[in-house]
XYZ file of N, CA, C and O in Angstrom:
776
model
N -6.169 -73.510 -111.738
C -7.091 -72.380 -111.588
C -7.950 -72.350 -112.910
O -7.491 -72.380 -113.988
N -9.255 -72.238 -112.711
C -10.098 -72.301 -113.799
C -10.969 -70.983 -113.978
O -11.546 -70.836 -115.049
N -10.958 -70.078 -112.979
C -11.645 -68.898 -113.194
C -13.115 -69.080 -112.836
O -13.850 -68.124 -113.052
N -13.601 -70.069 -112.448
C -14.961 -70.500 -112.258
C -15.358 -70.177 -110.888
O -14.744 -70.449 -109.912
N -16.587 -69.315 -110.723
C -17.015 -69.004 -109.470
C -18.472 -69.291 -109.515
O -19.233 -68.602 -110.167
N -18.969 -70.525 -108.710
C -20.383 -70.768 -108.701
C -21.022 -69.709 -107.790
O -20.466 -69.240 -106.810
N -22.323 -69.517 -108.041
C -23.036 -68.499 -107.316
C -23.494 -68.989 -106.041
O -23.717 -68.259 -105.043
N -23.666 -70.358 -105.859
C -24.228 -70.883 -104.552
C -25.746 -70.927 -104.507
O -26.400 -71.527 -103.536
N -26.245 -70.400 -105.621
C -27.668 -70.316 -105.725
C -28.315 -71.881 -105.893
O -29.388 -72.311 -105.322
N -27.472 -72.808 -106.443
C -27.856 -74.205 -106.702
C -26.812 -74.845 -105.745
O -25.608 -74.767 -106.058
N -27.358 -75.611 -104.817
C -26.462 -76.300 -103.863
C -25.487 -77.251 -104.710
O -25.876 -77.963 -105.680
N -24.225 -77.412 -104.253
C -23.289 -78.311 -104.837
C -23.739 -79.514 -105.359
O -23.500 -79.831 -106.569
N -24.273 -80.203 -104.399
C -24.811 -81.602 -104.840
C -25.964 -81.773 -105.794
O -26.236 -82.681 -106.375
N -26.547 -80.393 -106.020
C -27.689 -80.474 -106.966
C -27.360 -79.964 -108.164
O -28.233 -79.835 -109.130
N -26.151 -79.553 -108.582
C -25.688 -79.051 -109.712
C -25.850 -80.098 -110.830
O -26.052 -79.813 -112.077
N -25.740 -81.353 -110.398
C -26.026 -82.599 -111.396
C -27.480 -82.975 -111.174
O -27.920 -83.483 -110.189
N -28.303 -82.406 -112.134
C -29.709 -82.589 -112.081
C -30.156 -83.988 -112.035
O -31.097 -84.454 -111.300
N -29.498 -84.979 -112.745
C -29.690 -86.275 -112.632
C -28.343 -86.885 -113.292
O -27.559 -86.127 -113.851
N -28.014 -88.161 -113.134
C -26.919 -88.640 -113.611
C -26.669 -88.173 -115.119
O -27.471 -88.530 -115.978
N -25.541 -87.533 -115.381
C -25.150 -87.325 -116.681
C -25.521 -85.949 -117.176
O -25.363 -85.624 -118.298
N -26.182 -85.110 -116.417
C -26.719 -83.785 -116.832
C -26.219 -82.871 -115.600
O -26.482 -82.847 -114.451
N -25.328 -81.758 -116.233
C -24.781 -80.917 -115.324
C -25.567 -79.481 -115.520
O -25.688 -79.027 -116.753
N -25.989 -78.770 -114.646
C -26.533 -77.440 -114.687
C -26.301 -76.555 -113.447
O -26.575 -77.030 -112.321
N -25.711 -75.364 -113.594
C -25.358 -74.666 -112.517
C -25.417 -73.141 -113.019
O -25.316 -72.734 -114.184
N -25.278 -72.133 -112.072
C -25.131 -70.839 -112.271
C -23.793 -70.464 -111.817
O -23.267 -70.690 -110.790
N -23.090 -69.538 -112.713
C -21.778 -69.051 -112.491
C -21.656 -67.506 -112.505
O -22.599 -66.968 -113.120
N -20.832 -66.915 -111.739
C -20.565 -65.501 -111.743
C -19.653 -65.190 -113.009
O -19.036 -66.068 -113.543
N -19.862 -64.005 -113.524
C -19.067 -63.689 -114.611
C -17.616 -63.446 -114.363
O -17.301 -63.135 -113.091
N -16.636 -63.862 -115.290
C -15.216 -63.879 -114.954
C -14.794 -62.493 -114.891
O -13.818 -62.152 -114.349
N -15.484 -61.630 -115.747
C -15.061 -60.092 -115.866
C -15.734 -59.389 -114.693
O -14.987 -58.901 -113.836
N -17.093 -59.330 -114.716
C -17.791 -58.769 -113.741
C -18.756 -59.678 -112.993
O -19.681 -60.268 -113.452
N -18.415 -59.928 -111.661
C -19.025 -60.890 -110.803
C -20.483 -60.709 -110.628
O -21.140 -61.563 -110.136
N -21.002 -59.460 -110.914
C -22.415 -59.172 -110.719
C -23.248 -59.927 -111.938
O -24.484 -60.084 -111.740
N -22.650 -60.341 -112.979
C -23.347 -61.012 -114.011
C -23.408 -62.535 -113.713
O -22.722 -63.133 -113.028
N -24.689 -63.108 -113.970
C -24.846 -64.632 -113.572
C -25.043 -65.181 -115.020
O -25.920 -64.823 -115.799
N -24.484 -66.321 -115.198
C -24.526 -67.193 -116.298
C -24.962 -68.502 -116.020
O -24.414 -69.193 -115.074
N -25.909 -69.169 -116.779
C -26.366 -70.482 -116.540
C -25.588 -71.393 -117.586
O -25.379 -71.080 -118.739
N -25.075 -72.456 -117.080
C -24.290 -73.400 -117.757
C -24.841 -74.780 -117.702
O -25.157 -75.242 -116.535
N -24.970 -75.478 -118.860
C -25.523 -76.914 -118.851
C -24.833 -77.646 -119.822
O -24.293 -77.224 -120.893
N -24.667 -78.946 -119.616
C -23.967 -79.929 -120.494
C -24.373 -81.268 -119.965
O -24.623 -81.442 -118.836
N -24.260 -82.232 -121.006
C -24.406 -83.682 -120.642
C -23.007 -84.382 -120.665
O -22.045 -83.869 -121.256
N -22.975 -85.451 -119.820
C -21.660 -86.218 -119.727
C -22.160 -87.543 -119.555
O -23.185 -88.057 -119.049
N -21.129 -88.567 -119.873
C -21.406 -90.017 -119.610
C -21.670 -90.219 -118.296
O -21.024 -89.804 -117.185
N -22.656 -91.187 -118.004
C -22.992 -91.489 -116.540
C -21.866 -92.135 -115.762
O -21.966 -92.091 -114.449
N -20.942 -92.739 -116.450
C -19.668 -93.399 -115.759
C -18.818 -92.248 -115.039
O -17.996 -92.591 -114.311
N -19.001 -91.054 -115.553
C -18.208 -89.788 -115.097
C -18.753 -89.435 -113.724
O -20.070 -89.395 -113.600
N -17.926 -88.911 -112.757
C -18.215 -88.392 -111.719
C -17.891 -86.894 -111.447
O -16.764 -86.532 -111.899
N -18.828 -86.123 -110.924
C -18.559 -84.761 -110.854
C -17.570 -84.532 -109.606
O -17.878 -85.183 -108.648
N -16.687 -83.535 -109.709
C -15.688 -83.472 -108.566
C -16.458 -82.378 -107.581
O -17.362 -81.668 -108.141
N -16.038 -82.539 -106.399
C -16.641 -81.653 -105.411
C -15.887 -80.311 -105.402
O -14.675 -80.171 -105.851
N -16.609 -79.319 -104.997
C -15.708 -77.917 -104.861
C -16.220 -76.919 -105.798
O -17.128 -77.073 -106.414
N -15.525 -75.821 -106.015
C -15.960 -74.809 -106.718
C -15.787 -75.032 -108.241
O -16.560 -74.461 -109.110
N -14.927 -75.799 -108.633
C -14.620 -76.153 -110.146
C -15.691 -76.856 -110.714
O -16.423 -77.806 -109.975
N -15.933 -76.832 -111.960
C -16.710 -77.601 -112.677
C -15.939 -78.474 -113.433
O -15.176 -78.172 -114.428
N -15.962 -79.828 -112.923
C -15.122 -80.818 -113.557
C -15.787 -82.237 -113.260
O -16.250 -82.595 -112.164
N -15.921 -82.870 -114.398
C -16.450 -84.267 -114.341
C -15.579 -85.319 -115.119
O -14.980 -84.970 -115.995
N -15.453 -86.411 -114.443
C -14.387 -87.381 -115.146
C -14.659 -88.822 -114.696
O -15.311 -89.103 -113.636
N -14.025 -89.598 -115.494
C -14.097 -91.097 -115.185
C -12.686 -91.334 -114.595
O -11.583 -91.235 -115.281
N -12.678 -91.450 -113.231
C -11.410 -91.589 -112.519
C -10.472 -92.871 -112.966
O -9.316 -92.759 -113.175
N -11.237 -93.894 -113.562
C -10.487 -95.005 -114.029
C -9.749 -94.760 -115.313
O -8.496 -95.133 -115.370
N -10.389 -94.064 -116.220
C -9.813 -93.950 -117.470
C -9.086 -92.509 -117.777
O -8.390 -92.460 -118.644
N -9.353 -91.616 -117.009
C -8.910 -90.144 -117.145
C -9.545 -89.449 -118.130
O -9.104 -88.367 -118.676
N -10.545 -90.008 -118.659
C -11.639 -89.171 -119.530
C -12.372 -88.196 -118.704
O -12.622 -88.547 -117.581
N -12.512 -86.915 -119.269
C -13.261 -85.918 -118.490
C -13.412 -84.736 -119.193
O -13.012 -84.425 -120.351
N -14.198 -83.860 -118.525
C -14.345 -82.516 -118.980
C -14.323 -81.496 -117.842
O -14.701 -81.774 -116.736
N -13.906 -80.239 -118.275
C -13.927 -79.250 -117.110
C -14.178 -77.947 -117.820
O -14.025 -77.740 -119.040
N -14.529 -76.884 -117.022
C -15.093 -75.578 -117.514
C -13.906 -74.517 -117.107
O -13.482 -74.610 -115.876
N -13.624 -73.620 -117.971
C -12.851 -72.577 -117.776
C -13.543 -71.222 -118.037
O -14.543 -71.343 -118.836
N -13.320 -70.290 -117.189
C -13.988 -69.007 -117.424
C -12.943 -67.835 -117.157
O -12.125 -67.903 -116.386
N -12.930 -67.060 -118.231
C -12.035 -65.846 -118.027
C -12.649 -64.616 -118.747
O -13.457 -64.709 -119.670
N -12.103 -63.544 -118.372
C -12.387 -62.097 -118.825
C -12.120 -62.222 -120.394
O -11.250 -62.600 -120.820
N -13.179 -61.796 -121.182
C -13.018 -61.657 -122.604
C -12.043 -60.376 -122.957
O -12.060 -59.402 -122.087
N -11.195 -60.387 -123.927
C -10.504 -59.207 -124.238
C -11.362 -58.182 -124.558
O -12.580 -58.356 -125.088
N -10.953 -56.900 -124.362
C -11.785 -55.708 -124.608
C -12.361 -55.843 -125.960
O -11.445 -56.030 -127.025
N -13.583 -55.608 -126.234
C -14.214 -55.418 -127.443
C -14.683 -56.718 -128.001
O -15.396 -56.824 -129.063
N -14.210 -57.873 -127.452
C -14.721 -59.335 -127.976
C -16.119 -59.424 -127.506
O -16.382 -59.902 -126.376
N -17.070 -59.369 -128.462
C -18.516 -59.639 -128.086
C -18.884 -61.099 -128.690
O -19.929 -61.467 -128.507
N -17.942 -61.803 -129.395
C -18.176 -63.019 -129.969
C -16.850 -63.781 -129.948
O -15.764 -63.262 -130.150
N -17.021 -65.168 -130.041
C -15.808 -65.939 -130.210
C -15.206 -65.742 -131.592
O -14.091 -65.927 -131.863
N -16.013 -65.202 -132.590
C -15.298 -64.946 -133.808
C -14.236 -63.958 -133.777
O -13.397 -63.945 -134.653
N -14.201 -63.153 -132.671
C -13.103 -62.206 -132.534
C -11.839 -62.749 -131.921
O -10.829 -62.077 -131.713
N -12.000 -63.977 -131.475
C -10.834 -64.514 -130.731
C -9.986 -65.504 -131.524
O -10.608 -66.469 -132.115
N -8.718 -65.372 -131.630
C -7.907 -66.322 -132.303
C -7.729 -67.589 -131.587
O -7.912 -67.736 -130.206
N -7.327 -68.580 -132.339
C -6.982 -70.060 -131.474
C -5.978 -69.787 -130.394
O -6.188 -70.423 -129.367
N -5.017 -68.868 -130.508
C -4.075 -68.778 -129.463
C -4.713 -68.302 -128.012
O -4.151 -68.539 -127.037
N -5.730 -67.531 -128.159
C -6.448 -67.223 -126.933
C -6.823 -68.399 -126.078
O -6.741 -68.535 -124.983
N -7.463 -69.403 -126.892
C -8.023 -70.682 -126.180
C -6.798 -71.475 -125.723
O -6.759 -72.032 -124.619
N -5.876 -71.702 -126.524
C -4.543 -72.459 -126.140
C -3.930 -71.845 -124.949
O -3.369 -72.695 -124.077
N -3.802 -70.622 -125.031
C -3.185 -69.956 -123.830
C -3.928 -70.182 -122.557
O -3.288 -70.599 -121.586
N -5.200 -70.237 -122.539
C -6.005 -70.411 -121.399
C -5.882 -71.926 -121.069
O -5.775 -72.330 -119.886
N -5.891 -72.861 -121.913
C -5.892 -74.396 -121.789
C -4.547 -74.667 -121.055
O -4.692 -75.656 -120.201
N -3.507 -74.187 -121.502
C -2.122 -74.670 -121.240
C -1.434 -73.688 -120.359
O -0.217 -73.551 -120.130
N -2.114 -72.778 -119.542
C -1.671 -71.780 -118.742
C -0.922 -72.507 -117.486
O -1.200 -73.612 -117.098
N 0.189 -71.999 -117.010
C 1.048 -72.639 -115.926
C 0.372 -72.897 -114.786
O 0.774 -73.869 -114.098
N -0.731 -72.145 -114.470
C -1.589 -72.411 -113.277
C -2.877 -73.203 -113.560
O -3.610 -73.304 -112.582
N -2.772 -73.787 -114.798
C -4.059 -74.558 -115.146
C -4.127 -76.007 -115.072
O -2.836 -76.474 -114.605
N -4.990 -76.704 -115.362
C -5.026 -78.220 -115.415
C -3.918 -78.805 -116.052
O -3.357 -79.872 -115.436
N -3.662 -78.538 -117.175
C -2.572 -79.161 -117.908
C -1.161 -78.680 -117.776
O -0.130 -79.204 -118.069
N -1.129 -77.391 -117.359
C 0.271 -76.758 -117.255
C 0.858 -76.802 -115.957
O 1.923 -76.349 -115.675
N 0.165 -77.364 -114.889
C 0.437 -77.089 -113.536
C 1.791 -77.979 -113.207
O 2.447 -77.696 -112.139
N 2.173 -78.936 -114.007
C 3.272 -79.718 -113.718
C 4.418 -79.472 -114.633
O 5.629 -80.082 -114.566
N 4.271 -78.511 -115.517
C 5.349 -78.026 -116.476
C 4.632 -77.563 -117.682
O 3.458 -77.908 -118.173
N 5.316 -76.713 -118.380
C 4.952 -76.049 -119.589
C 4.419 -77.098 -120.626
O 4.981 -78.050 -120.815
N 3.344 -76.712 -121.377
C 2.875 -77.386 -122.500
C 3.178 -76.772 -123.584
O 2.666 -75.711 -124.142
N 4.269 -77.203 -124.374
C 4.952 -76.590 -125.507
C 4.539 -77.364 -126.715
O 4.555 -76.868 -127.902
N 4.211 -78.572 -126.688
C 3.998 -79.478 -127.569
C 2.332 -79.697 -127.909
O 1.848 -80.593 -127.198
N 1.841 -78.869 -128.711
C 0.396 -79.104 -129.048
C 0.187 -78.634 -130.445
O 1.025 -77.846 -130.943
N -0.829 -79.014 -131.070
C -1.313 -78.683 -132.347
C -2.810 -78.723 -132.321
O -3.545 -79.448 -131.939
N -3.214 -77.555 -132.946
C -4.647 -77.386 -133.248
C -5.023 -78.005 -134.474
O -4.481 -77.731 -135.526
N -5.702 -79.209 -134.327
C -6.132 -79.979 -135.554
C -7.118 -79.364 -136.389
O -7.139 -79.603 -137.535
N -8.132 -78.896 -135.728
C -9.290 -78.202 -136.447
C -9.778 -77.062 -135.523
O -9.679 -77.120 -134.342
N -10.455 -76.114 -136.222
C -10.882 -74.903 -135.491
C -11.991 -74.358 -136.338
O -11.804 -74.098 -137.584
N -13.219 -74.118 -135.725
C -14.297 -73.506 -136.540
C -15.266 -72.880 -135.539
O -15.300 -73.122 -134.336
N -16.183 -72.216 -136.174
C -17.203 -71.568 -135.233
C -18.458 -72.092 -135.760
O -18.640 -72.174 -136.974
N -19.344 -72.632 -134.858
C -20.598 -73.126 -135.142
C -21.704 -72.378 -134.320
O -21.437 -71.849 -133.389
N -22.946 -72.491 -134.943
C -24.055 -71.693 -134.315
C -24.865 -72.656 -133.534
O -25.215 -73.758 -134.026
N -25.103 -72.355 -132.265
C -26.083 -73.223 -131.529
C -27.066 -72.347 -130.918
O -26.761 -71.318 -130.123
N -28.226 -72.580 -131.238
C -29.384 -71.898 -130.744
C -29.177 -70.247 -131.176
O -29.387 -69.374 -130.350
N -28.563 -70.004 -132.305
C -28.315 -68.836 -132.856
C -26.986 -67.978 -132.111
O -26.817 -66.869 -132.356
N -26.389 -68.569 -131.373
C -25.196 -68.124 -130.649
C -23.781 -68.827 -131.268
O -23.843 -70.041 -131.352
N -22.864 -68.113 -131.484
C -21.615 -68.591 -132.051
C -20.816 -69.231 -130.954
O -20.557 -68.566 -129.972
N -20.383 -70.460 -131.212
C -19.534 -71.276 -130.296
C -18.253 -71.484 -131.009
O -18.376 -72.142 -132.301
N -16.981 -71.352 -130.566
C -15.886 -71.787 -131.176
C -15.567 -73.191 -130.723
O -15.867 -73.666 -129.673
N -15.151 -74.063 -131.743
C -14.847 -75.468 -131.457
C -13.468 -75.655 -131.898
O -13.055 -75.300 -132.946
N -12.720 -76.369 -131.065
C -11.391 -76.682 -131.400
C -11.091 -78.104 -131.054
O -11.610 -78.708 -130.147
N -10.211 -78.854 -131.930
C -9.728 -80.046 -131.664
C -8.226 -80.028 -131.610
O -7.545 -79.607 -132.399
N -7.652 -80.412 -130.333
C -6.179 -80.121 -130.046
C -5.592 -81.446 -129.629
O -6.134 -82.176 -128.835
N -4.446 -81.777 -130.161
C -3.528 -82.749 -129.592
C -2.437 -82.194 -128.869
O -1.806 -81.141 -129.389
N -2.116 -82.639 -127.712
C -0.942 -82.143 -126.903
C -0.399 -83.186 -125.958
O -0.947 -84.190 -125.689
N 0.769 -82.809 -125.577
C 1.545 -83.747 -124.598
C 1.781 -82.721 -123.313
O 2.146 -81.609 -123.496
N 1.385 -83.376 -122.205
C 1.657 -82.742 -120.959
C 2.153 -83.583 -119.747
O 2.015 -84.930 -119.884
N 2.776 -82.827 -118.895
C 3.373 -83.718 -117.710
C 2.223 -84.108 -116.743
O 1.333 -83.215 -116.461
N 2.259 -85.315 -116.235
C 1.126 -85.624 -115.357
C 1.617 -85.579 -114.027
O 2.729 -85.054 -113.723
N 0.893 -85.825 -112.981
C 1.269 -85.539 -111.519
C 2.377 -86.332 -111.108
O 3.136 -85.792 -110.333
N 2.711 -87.339 -111.890
C 3.935 -88.147 -111.568
C 5.089 -87.973 -112.388
O 5.963 -88.668 -112.648
N 4.889 -86.879 -113.292
C 5.930 -86.407 -114.274
C 6.127 -87.222 -115.392
O 7.231 -87.193 -115.782
N 5.324 -88.149 -115.847
C 5.313 -88.734 -116.966
C 4.774 -87.841 -118.030
O 3.654 -87.239 -117.880
N 5.340 -87.865 -119.340
C 4.731 -87.159 -120.410
C 3.708 -88.038 -121.023
O 3.816 -89.061 -121.433
N 2.477 -87.497 -120.953
C 1.288 -88.207 -121.678
C 0.693 -87.346 -122.682
O 0.535 -86.051 -122.840
N 0.416 -87.944 -123.946
C -0.402 -87.428 -124.850
C -1.752 -87.442 -124.865
O -2.254 -88.530 -124.554
N -2.509 -86.378 -125.023
C -3.920 -86.303 -124.974
C -4.602 -85.525 -126.128
O -3.902 -84.864 -126.909
N -5.893 -85.776 -126.359
C -6.726 -85.297 -127.396
C -7.767 -84.468 -126.564
O -8.460 -85.002 -125.697
N -8.081 -83.244 -127.042
C -9.046 -82.433 -126.308
C -9.867 -81.790 -127.353
O -9.555 -81.462 -128.334
N -11.204 -81.839 -127.090
C -12.155 -81.002 -127.790
C -12.679 -79.915 -126.974
O -12.922 -80.062 -125.795
N -12.822 -78.627 -127.518
C -13.152 -77.585 -126.743
C -14.376 -76.816 -127.364
O -14.509 -76.835 -128.614
N -15.376 -76.340 -126.531
C -16.587 -75.521 -127.098
C -16.457 -74.278 -126.016
O -16.308 -74.366 -124.813
N -16.310 -73.066 -126.806
C -16.370 -71.875 -126.048
C -17.247 -70.860 -126.537
O -17.601 -70.857 -127.830
N -17.702 -69.918 -125.770
C -18.713 -68.951 -126.123
C -18.495 -67.677 -125.318
O -18.001 -67.784 -124.042
N -18.606 -66.582 -125.836
C -18.650 -65.265 -125.144
C -20.121 -64.995 -124.646
O -20.908 -64.980 -125.244
N -20.145 -64.622 -123.266
C -21.403 -64.164 -122.640
C -21.051 -62.916 -121.879
O -20.217 -62.946 -120.840
N -21.615 -61.914 -122.224
C -21.330 -60.541 -121.539
C -19.783 -60.271 -121.838
O -19.212 -60.248 -123.023
N -19.132 -60.002 -120.651
C -17.705 -59.759 -120.858
C -16.850 -60.901 -120.408
O -15.648 -60.775 -120.052
N -17.348 -62.172 -120.512
C -16.574 -63.347 -120.144
C -16.626 -64.418 -121.253
O -17.560 -64.369 -122.034
N -15.580 -65.201 -121.191
C -15.379 -66.311 -122.237
C -15.685 -67.625 -121.304
O -14.837 -67.816 -120.317
N -16.528 -68.468 -121.657
C -16.755 -69.763 -121.042
C -16.304 -70.897 -121.916
O -16.926 -70.963 -123.068
N -15.510 -71.725 -121.556
C -14.964 -72.771 -122.305
C -15.050 -74.134 -121.600
O -14.681 -74.169 -120.459
N -15.756 -75.135 -122.352
C -15.801 -76.450 -121.778
C -14.889 -77.267 -122.686
O -14.929 -77.390 -123.953
N -13.781 -77.932 -121.966
C -12.767 -78.735 -122.598
C -13.119 -80.331 -122.151
O -13.147 -80.489 -120.969
N -13.310 -81.014 -123.033
C -13.372 -82.549 -122.923
C -12.130 -83.294 -123.549
O -11.824 -83.010 -124.518
N -11.515 -84.170 -122.625
C -10.343 -84.728 -123.144
C -10.131 -86.196 -122.805
O -10.882 -86.605 -121.772
N -9.241 -86.936 -123.379
C -8.791 -88.287 -123.071
C -7.377 -88.584 -123.489
O -6.848 -87.795 -124.206
N -6.855 -89.583 -123.046
C -5.547 -89.957 -123.471
C -5.638 -90.196 -124.991
O -6.603 -90.741 -125.424
N -4.680 -89.909 -125.677
C -4.579 -89.944 -127.197
C -4.879 -91.500 -127.630
O -5.500 -91.687 -128.625
N -4.374 -92.405 -126.823
C -4.581 -93.762 -127.140
C -6.010 -94.207 -127.024
O -6.313 -95.186 -127.588
N -6.800 -93.430 -126.153
C -8.237 -93.712 -126.027
C -9.209 -92.957 -127.047
O -10.289 -93.127 -127.087
N -8.553 -92.008 -127.630
C -9.399 -90.911 -128.271
C -10.320 -91.675 -129.385
O -11.608 -91.366 -129.296
N -9.816 -92.529 -130.192
C -10.703 -93.171 -131.195
C -11.799 -93.862 -130.572
O -13.068 -93.656 -130.892
N -11.835 -94.482 -129.406
C -12.707 -95.253 -128.735
C -13.808 -94.245 -128.010
O -15.042 -94.564 -128.034
N -13.346 -93.012 -127.528
C -14.354 -92.149 -126.763
C -14.626 -90.920 -127.502
O -15.206 -90.025 -126.902
N -14.071 -90.740 -128.720
C -14.282 -89.396 -129.368
C -15.771 -89.081 -129.546
O -16.129 -87.903 -129.347
N -16.633 -90.081 -129.813
C -18.043 -89.601 -130.005
C -18.633 -89.109 -128.642
O -19.466 -88.323 -128.642
N -18.121 -89.818 -127.464
C -18.714 -89.211 -126.179
C -18.219 -87.818 -125.936
O -18.990 -87.044 -125.414
N -16.857 -87.634 -126.262
C -16.329 -86.342 -125.836
C -17.135 -85.289 -126.827
O -17.349 -84.076 -126.269
N -17.397 -85.580 -128.103
C -18.181 -84.736 -128.956
C -19.486 -84.534 -128.354
O -19.950 -83.400 -128.439
N -20.155 -85.503 -127.892
C -21.516 -85.337 -127.327
C -21.448 -84.301 -126.187
O -22.359 -83.415 -126.036
N -20.360 -84.442 -125.362
C -20.259 -83.400 -124.302
C -20.194 -82.125 -124.708
O -20.878 -81.221 -124.347
N -19.264 -81.826 -125.576
C -19.006 -80.337 -126.111
C -20.024 -79.839 -126.791
O -20.453 -78.608 -126.815
N -20.850 -80.665 -127.640
C -21.826 -80.307 -128.391
C -23.206 -79.843 -127.588
O -23.939 -79.137 -128.034
N -23.257 -80.709 -126.445
C -24.346 -80.344 -125.645
C -24.227 -78.952 -124.826
O -25.169 -78.572 -124.236
N -23.051 -78.442 -124.662
C -22.604 -77.508 -123.788
C -23.364 -76.249 -124.199
O -23.281 -75.719 -125.379
N -23.966 -75.437 -123.215
C -24.521 -74.080 -123.478
C -24.327 -73.254 -122.306
O -24.227 -73.768 -121.144
N -23.961 -72.077 -122.477
C -23.830 -70.966 -121.522
C -24.675 -69.697 -121.984
O -24.497 -69.342 -123.032
N -25.505 -69.368 -121.103
C -26.580 -68.268 -121.270
C -26.602 -67.302 -120.148
O -26.531 -67.693 -119.140
N -26.761 -66.011 -120.636
C -26.937 -64.995 -119.550
C -28.249 -65.298 -118.804
O -29.237 -65.514 -119.350
N -28.107 -65.099 -117.457
C -29.304 -65.077 -116.694
C -29.577 -63.794 -116.002
O -30.614 -63.197 -116.064
N -28.473 -62.947 -115.594
C -28.390 -61.589 -115.185
C -27.386 -60.860 -115.794
O -26.223 -61.309 -115.566
N -27.566 -59.741 -116.536
C -26.430 -59.009 -117.043
C -25.670 -58.389 -115.814
O -26.199 -58.165 -114.743
N -24.457 -57.973 -116.166
C -23.695 -57.181 -115.207
C -24.415 -56.022 -114.800
O -24.993 -55.388 -115.686
N -24.168 -55.409 -113.632
C -24.883 -54.196 -113.235
C -24.539 -53.118 -114.274
O -23.347 -52.919 -114.575
N -25.495 -52.495 -114.773
C -25.316 -51.407 -115.757
C -25.257 -51.939 -117.193
O -25.025 -51.179 -118.077
N -25.405 -53.141 -117.336
C -25.220 -53.657 -118.906
C -26.695 -54.287 -119.294
O -27.446 -54.729 -118.297
N -26.843 -54.129 -120.481
C -28.222 -54.830 -120.837
C -27.939 -56.260 -121.137
O -27.012 -56.696 -121.610
N -29.019 -57.116 -120.728
C -28.846 -58.605 -121.184
C -28.888 -58.741 -122.690
O -29.657 -58.071 -123.253
N -28.156 -59.811 -123.062
C -28.199 -60.030 -124.410
C -28.729 -61.501 -124.553
O -28.850 -62.282 -123.693
């Protein structure tokens, strides 16, 4: 469960503008009348998944990125107001990508900071964790996260790889999360656009 709801304004097959560039419109996770534009780049060897989720990956190596969207806590108008635990709870939720086969208890936030991109604060995290895979093997992964608050919603792009591959692909994963932008297109009904 990712919380992502695409508007359907951009047909599914056209959300990838060209190989390696994703661009689509999403509904607000808090108020679905809000519309947010999401863009990021990814390695051309990765394949976009079909369906409602925003998920791109290299099927052979298990490197990939996916988007999460959830309602921001009351009063949180910026990622500066959100603790690391907010992001790790969302990443490792029992009904999420990494928690669906069992609880993710073994994780460590290696670094956390807020960076400005186009004048907007984005939280960035580097996380090491172990999770059960679909065949119930425990696998260690490294994940880079970029998150931003838009309106009453938090949009998070997580790019990850097996820990054994991280050194090899860390530059690619960083490029993905650093390219990520989420911008308001239409404010929620009754709210002013920011």
